[in-house]
Short mmCIF file of C-alpha atoms in Angstrom, two decimals:
data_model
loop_
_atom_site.label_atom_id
_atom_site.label_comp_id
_atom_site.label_asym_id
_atom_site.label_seq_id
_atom_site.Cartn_x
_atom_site.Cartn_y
_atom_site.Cartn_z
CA UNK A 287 -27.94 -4.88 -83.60
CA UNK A 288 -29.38 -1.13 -82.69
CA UNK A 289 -31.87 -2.56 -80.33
CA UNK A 290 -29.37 -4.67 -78.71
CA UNK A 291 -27.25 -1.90 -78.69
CA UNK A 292 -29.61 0.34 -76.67
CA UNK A 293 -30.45 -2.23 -74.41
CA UNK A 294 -27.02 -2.65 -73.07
CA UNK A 295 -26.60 1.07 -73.04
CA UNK A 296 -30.01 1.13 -70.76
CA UNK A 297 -28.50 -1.80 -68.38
CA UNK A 298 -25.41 -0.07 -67.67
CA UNK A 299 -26.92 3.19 -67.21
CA UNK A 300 -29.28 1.51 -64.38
CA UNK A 301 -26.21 0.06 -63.49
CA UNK A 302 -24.34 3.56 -62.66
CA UNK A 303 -27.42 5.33 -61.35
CA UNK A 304 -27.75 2.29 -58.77
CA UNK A 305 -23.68 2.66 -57.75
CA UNK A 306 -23.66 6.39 -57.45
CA UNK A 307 -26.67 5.97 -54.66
CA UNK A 308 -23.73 3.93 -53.14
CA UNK A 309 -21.88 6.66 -51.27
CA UNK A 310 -18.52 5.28 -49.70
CA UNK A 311 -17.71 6.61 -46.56
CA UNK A 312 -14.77 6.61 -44.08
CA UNK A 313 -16.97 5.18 -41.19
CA UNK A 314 -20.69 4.76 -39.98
CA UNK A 315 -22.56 5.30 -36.50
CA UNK A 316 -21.88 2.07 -34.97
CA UNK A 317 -24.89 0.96 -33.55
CA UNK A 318 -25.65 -1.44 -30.57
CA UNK A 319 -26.99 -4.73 -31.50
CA UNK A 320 -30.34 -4.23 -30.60
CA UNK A 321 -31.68 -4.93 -26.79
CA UNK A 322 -34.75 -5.06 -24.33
CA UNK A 323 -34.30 -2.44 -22.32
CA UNK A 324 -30.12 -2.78 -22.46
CA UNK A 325 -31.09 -6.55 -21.52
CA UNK A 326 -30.09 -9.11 -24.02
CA UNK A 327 -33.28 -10.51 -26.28
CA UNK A 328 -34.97 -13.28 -24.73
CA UNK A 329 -34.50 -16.73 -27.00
CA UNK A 330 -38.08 -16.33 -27.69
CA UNK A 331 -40.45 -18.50 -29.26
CA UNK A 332 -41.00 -19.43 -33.29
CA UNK A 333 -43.92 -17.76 -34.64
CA UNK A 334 -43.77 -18.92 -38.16
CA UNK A 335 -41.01 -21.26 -39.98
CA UNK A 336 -40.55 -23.29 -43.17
CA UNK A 337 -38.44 -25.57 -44.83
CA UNK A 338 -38.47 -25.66 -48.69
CA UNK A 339 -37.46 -27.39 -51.61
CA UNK A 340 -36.91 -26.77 -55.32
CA UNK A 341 -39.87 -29.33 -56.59
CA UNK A 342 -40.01 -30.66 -60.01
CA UNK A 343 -41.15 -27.61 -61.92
CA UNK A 344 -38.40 -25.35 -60.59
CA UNK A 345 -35.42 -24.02 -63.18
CA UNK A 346 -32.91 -24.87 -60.49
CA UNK A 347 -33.49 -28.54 -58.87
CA UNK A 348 -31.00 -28.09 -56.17
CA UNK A 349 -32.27 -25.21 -53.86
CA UNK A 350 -32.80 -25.51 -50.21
CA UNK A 351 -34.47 -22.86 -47.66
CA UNK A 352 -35.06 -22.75 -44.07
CA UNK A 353 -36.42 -19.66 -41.98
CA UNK A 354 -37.86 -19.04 -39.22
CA UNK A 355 -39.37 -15.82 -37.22
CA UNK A 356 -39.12 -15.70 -33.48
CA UNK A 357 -41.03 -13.51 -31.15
CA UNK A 358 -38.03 -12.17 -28.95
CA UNK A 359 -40.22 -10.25 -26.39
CA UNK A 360 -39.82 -6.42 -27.37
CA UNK A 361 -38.41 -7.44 -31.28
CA UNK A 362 -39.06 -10.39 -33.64
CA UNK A 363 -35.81 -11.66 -35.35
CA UNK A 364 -36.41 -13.50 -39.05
CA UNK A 365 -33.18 -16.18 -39.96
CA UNK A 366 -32.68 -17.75 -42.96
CA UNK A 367 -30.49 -20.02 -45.01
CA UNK A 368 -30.72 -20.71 -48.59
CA UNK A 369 -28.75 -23.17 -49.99
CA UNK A 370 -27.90 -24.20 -53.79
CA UNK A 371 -23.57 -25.35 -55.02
CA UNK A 372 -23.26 -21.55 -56.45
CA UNK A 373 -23.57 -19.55 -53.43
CA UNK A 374 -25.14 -19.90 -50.08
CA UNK A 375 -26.65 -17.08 -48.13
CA UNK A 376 -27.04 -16.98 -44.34
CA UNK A 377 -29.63 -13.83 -43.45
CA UNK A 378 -30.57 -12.39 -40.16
CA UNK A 379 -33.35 -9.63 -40.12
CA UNK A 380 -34.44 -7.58 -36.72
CA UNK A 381 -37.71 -6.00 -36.33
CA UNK A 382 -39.41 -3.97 -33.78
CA UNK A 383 -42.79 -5.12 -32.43
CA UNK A 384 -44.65 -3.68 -35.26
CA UNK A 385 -42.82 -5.77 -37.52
CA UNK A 386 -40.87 -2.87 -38.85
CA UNK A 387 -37.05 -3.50 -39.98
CA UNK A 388 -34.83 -2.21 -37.50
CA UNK A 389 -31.23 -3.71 -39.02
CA UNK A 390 -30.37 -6.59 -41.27
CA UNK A 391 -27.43 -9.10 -41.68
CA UNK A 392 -26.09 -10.66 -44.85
CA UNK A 393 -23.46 -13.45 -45.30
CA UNK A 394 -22.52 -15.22 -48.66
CA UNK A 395 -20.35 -18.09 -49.02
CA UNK A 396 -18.88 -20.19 -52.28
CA UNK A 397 -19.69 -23.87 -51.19
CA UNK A 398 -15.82 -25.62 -52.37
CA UNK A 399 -13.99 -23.29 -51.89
CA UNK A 400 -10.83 -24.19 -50.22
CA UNK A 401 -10.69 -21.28 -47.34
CA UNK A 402 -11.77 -21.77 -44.30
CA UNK A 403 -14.01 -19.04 -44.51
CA UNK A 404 -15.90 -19.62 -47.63
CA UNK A 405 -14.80 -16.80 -49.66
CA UNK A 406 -17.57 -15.49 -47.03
CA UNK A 407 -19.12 -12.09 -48.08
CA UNK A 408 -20.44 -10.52 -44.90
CA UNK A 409 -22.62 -7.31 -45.02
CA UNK A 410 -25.00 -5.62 -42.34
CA UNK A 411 -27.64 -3.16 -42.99
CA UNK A 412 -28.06 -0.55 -40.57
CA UNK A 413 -31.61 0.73 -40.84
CA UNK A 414 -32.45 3.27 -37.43
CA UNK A 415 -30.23 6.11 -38.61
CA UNK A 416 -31.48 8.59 -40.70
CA UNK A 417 -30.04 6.60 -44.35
CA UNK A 418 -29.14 3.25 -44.59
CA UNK A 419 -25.62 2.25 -43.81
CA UNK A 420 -23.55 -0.62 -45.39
CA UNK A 421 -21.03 -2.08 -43.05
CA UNK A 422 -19.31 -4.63 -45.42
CA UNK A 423 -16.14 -7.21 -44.64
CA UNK A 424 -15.22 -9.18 -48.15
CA UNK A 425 -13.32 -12.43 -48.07
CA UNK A 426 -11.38 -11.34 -44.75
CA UNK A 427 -10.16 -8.41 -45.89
CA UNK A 428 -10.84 -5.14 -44.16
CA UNK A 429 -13.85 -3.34 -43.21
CA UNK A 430 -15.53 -0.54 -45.95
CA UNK A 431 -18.28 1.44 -45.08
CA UNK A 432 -21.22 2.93 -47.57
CA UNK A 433 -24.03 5.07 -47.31
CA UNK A 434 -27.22 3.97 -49.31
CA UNK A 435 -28.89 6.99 -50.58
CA UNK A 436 -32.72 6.88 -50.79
CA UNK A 437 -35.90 6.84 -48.57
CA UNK A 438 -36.49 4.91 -45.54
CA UNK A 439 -37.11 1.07 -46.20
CA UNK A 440 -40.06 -0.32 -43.78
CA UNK A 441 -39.30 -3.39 -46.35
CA UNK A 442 -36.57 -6.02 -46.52
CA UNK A 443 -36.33 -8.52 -49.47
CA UNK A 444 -33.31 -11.26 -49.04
CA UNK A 445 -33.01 -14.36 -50.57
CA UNK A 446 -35.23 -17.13 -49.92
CA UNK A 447 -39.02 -16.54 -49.96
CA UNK A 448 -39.63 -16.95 -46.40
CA UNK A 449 -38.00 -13.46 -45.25
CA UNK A 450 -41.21 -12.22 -46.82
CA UNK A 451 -43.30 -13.76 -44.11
CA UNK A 452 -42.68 -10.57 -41.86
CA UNK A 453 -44.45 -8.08 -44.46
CA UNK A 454 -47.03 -10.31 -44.59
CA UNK A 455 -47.75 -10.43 -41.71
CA UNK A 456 -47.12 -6.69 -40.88
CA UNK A 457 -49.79 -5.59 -43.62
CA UNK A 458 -52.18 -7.94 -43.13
CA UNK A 459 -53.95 -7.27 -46.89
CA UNK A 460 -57.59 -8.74 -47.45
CA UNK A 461 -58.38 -10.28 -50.86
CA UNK A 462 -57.52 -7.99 -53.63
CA UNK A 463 -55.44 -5.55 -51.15
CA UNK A 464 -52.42 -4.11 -51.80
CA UNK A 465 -49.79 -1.78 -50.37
CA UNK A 466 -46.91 -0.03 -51.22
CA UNK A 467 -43.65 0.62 -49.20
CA UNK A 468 -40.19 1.23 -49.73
CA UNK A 469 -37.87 -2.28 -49.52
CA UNK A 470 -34.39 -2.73 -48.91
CA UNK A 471 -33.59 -5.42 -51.61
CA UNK A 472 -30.73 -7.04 -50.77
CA UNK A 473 -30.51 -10.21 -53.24
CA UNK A 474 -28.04 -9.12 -55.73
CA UNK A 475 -24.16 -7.87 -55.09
CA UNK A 476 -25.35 -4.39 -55.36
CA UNK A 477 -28.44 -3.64 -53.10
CA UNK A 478 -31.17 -0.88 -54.07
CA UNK A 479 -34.06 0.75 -52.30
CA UNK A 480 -36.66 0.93 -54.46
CA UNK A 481 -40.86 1.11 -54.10
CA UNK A 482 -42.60 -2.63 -53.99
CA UNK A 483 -46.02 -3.05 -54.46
CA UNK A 484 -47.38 -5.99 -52.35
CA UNK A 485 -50.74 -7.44 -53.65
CA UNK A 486 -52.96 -10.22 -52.33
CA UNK A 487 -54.41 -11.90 -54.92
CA UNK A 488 -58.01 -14.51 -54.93
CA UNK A 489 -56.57 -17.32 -52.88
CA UNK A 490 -56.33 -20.79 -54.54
CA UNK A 491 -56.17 -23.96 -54.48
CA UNK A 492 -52.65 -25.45 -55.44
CA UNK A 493 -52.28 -29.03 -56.14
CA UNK A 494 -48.99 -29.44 -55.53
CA UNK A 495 -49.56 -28.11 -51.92
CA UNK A 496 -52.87 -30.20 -51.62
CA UNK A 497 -54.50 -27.84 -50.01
CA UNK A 498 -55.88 -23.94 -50.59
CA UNK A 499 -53.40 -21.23 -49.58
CA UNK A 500 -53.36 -17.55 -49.93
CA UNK A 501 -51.38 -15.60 -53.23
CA UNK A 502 -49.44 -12.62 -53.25
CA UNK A 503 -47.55 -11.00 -55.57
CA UNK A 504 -44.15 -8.08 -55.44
CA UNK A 505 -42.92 -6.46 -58.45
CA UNK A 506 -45.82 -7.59 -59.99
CA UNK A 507 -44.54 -10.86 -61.24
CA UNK A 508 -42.83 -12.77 -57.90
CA UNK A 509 -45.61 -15.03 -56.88
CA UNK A 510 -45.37 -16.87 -53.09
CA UNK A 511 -48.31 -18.77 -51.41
CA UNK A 512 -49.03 -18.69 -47.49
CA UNK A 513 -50.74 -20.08 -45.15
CA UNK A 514 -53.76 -18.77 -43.07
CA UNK A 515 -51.09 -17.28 -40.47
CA UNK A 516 -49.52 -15.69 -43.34
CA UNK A 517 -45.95 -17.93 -43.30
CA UNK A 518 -44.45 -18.45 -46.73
CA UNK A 519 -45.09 -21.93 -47.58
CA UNK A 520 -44.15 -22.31 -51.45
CA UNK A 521 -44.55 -20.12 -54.32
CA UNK A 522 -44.70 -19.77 -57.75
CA UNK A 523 -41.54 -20.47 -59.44
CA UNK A 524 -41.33 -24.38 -57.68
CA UNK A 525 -40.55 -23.84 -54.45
CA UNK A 526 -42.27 -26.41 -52.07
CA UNK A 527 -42.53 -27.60 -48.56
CA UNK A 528 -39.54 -29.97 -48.03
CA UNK A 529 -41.89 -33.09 -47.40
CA UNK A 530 -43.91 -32.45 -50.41
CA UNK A 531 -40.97 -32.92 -52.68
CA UNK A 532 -39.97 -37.37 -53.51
CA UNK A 533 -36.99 -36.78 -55.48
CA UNK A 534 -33.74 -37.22 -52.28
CA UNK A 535 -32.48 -34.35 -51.00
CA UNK A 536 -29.86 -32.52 -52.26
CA UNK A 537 -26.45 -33.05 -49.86
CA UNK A 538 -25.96 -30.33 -47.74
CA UNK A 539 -23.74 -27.03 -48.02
CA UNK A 540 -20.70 -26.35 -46.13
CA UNK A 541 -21.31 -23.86 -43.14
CA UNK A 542 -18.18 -22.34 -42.75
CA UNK A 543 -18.70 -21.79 -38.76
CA UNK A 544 -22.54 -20.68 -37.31
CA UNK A 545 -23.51 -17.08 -38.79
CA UNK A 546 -22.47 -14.46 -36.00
CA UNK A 547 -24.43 -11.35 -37.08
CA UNK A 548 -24.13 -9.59 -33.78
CA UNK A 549 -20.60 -8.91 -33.90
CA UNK A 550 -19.73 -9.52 -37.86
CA UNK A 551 -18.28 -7.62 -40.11
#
């Protein structure tokens, strides 16, 4: 009873030290979406995309991901979608040409729902002022506005595995490299900054892939697999290439209108 005890006084003490980094705020610089020279970004070309599946071995059998980067002349934009009947998550991610996070976009929405919004949950990261800003709309309601206390992120973790193509591909790690940076981690309701190691482990080969890809590891423990351009292709926990999976398809989640990050919240 003690221990348990003390580990619920350690998880809400985390808890409070990771709010009180959350500074509300009455406004925040309102940046322009970013532009090429004040012209709009080009459409670009895809540079790396996936589409994966939960396959047998996963915990949950009915999650769906697609991303997909895009070279958009002077930036590279990363969106994703992942899918599963709990929540759905719509991310857009901006980079400059060094692969470096310039601003990120966040929507969640509550597949059944019966608004015509999807209970949608829409946050965007502001990333070139000097601390990370929070611009946050939830469920319609109005705008609030946070400052996230911490260092610079050069990192941003979403949900989905494919968001982590761009650091990948940014640090470029040989067999048994490994850097460390500071990531924006924006999968749970409360976001933190905190330091990620990134390590490439010996690559191997994966049967369930059919083929030998390359391993890397964050936090130590989150395994994903790429290929030789360095594009997220499965990874540890069961996630695999859509056309490697022979159970059907899980049915599609509601949309709730096309993600607008550009001029939402």
């Amino acid at each position: 009873m003690h221990r348990r005890l003390a580990a619920l006084a350690l998880a809400l003490a985390a808890l409070a030290a990771c709010k009180r980094k959350h500074v509300p705020v009455a406004s925040v610089p309102e940046l322009p979406y970013p532009t090429c020279g004040g012209a709009p970004l080009p459409p670009g070309a895809v540079v790396a995309a996936g589409h994966l599946r939960a396959g047998p071995t996963a915990v949950e059998q009915t999650v769906v991901e697609r991303f997909e980067l895009r070279d958009r002349g002077c930036a590279f934009v990363l969106t994703a979608r992942q899918e599963w009947p709990l929540n759905v998550a719509d991310i857009e991610v901006v980079y400059d040409r060094s692969l470096v996070p310039l601003r990120a976009w966040k929507r969640m929405t509550l597949p059944g729902v019966a608004r015509a919004d999807g209970q949608a949950d829409i946050r965007r990261y502001e990333l070139r002022t000097p601390e990370v800003t929070i611009t946050r709309r939830a469920a319609s309601g109005p705008r609030t506005y946070e400052i996230l206390r911490g260092p610079a992120p050069t990192v941003v973790i979403g949900p989905g595995r494919g968001i982590l193509t761009a650091w990948l591909r940014r640090a470029r790690l040989p067999v048994g490299g490994a850097v460390r940076e500071y990531a924006l981690d924006m999968r749970e309701m409360v976001e933190v900054i905190r330091p990620v190691t990134l390590r490439r482990e010996a690559d191997q080969l994966v049967p369930a892939l059919g083929r030998t890809v390359r391993v890397y590891t964050i936090y130590g423990r989150e395994c994903v697999y790429a290929d030789e351009t360095d594009a997220v292709v499965a990874d540890l926990a069961g996630m695999l290439p859509a056309d490697r999976v022979r159970t059907p398809a899980p049915p599609p989640m509601p949309r709730y209108g096309d993600p607008d990050p550009e001029h939402t919240p």
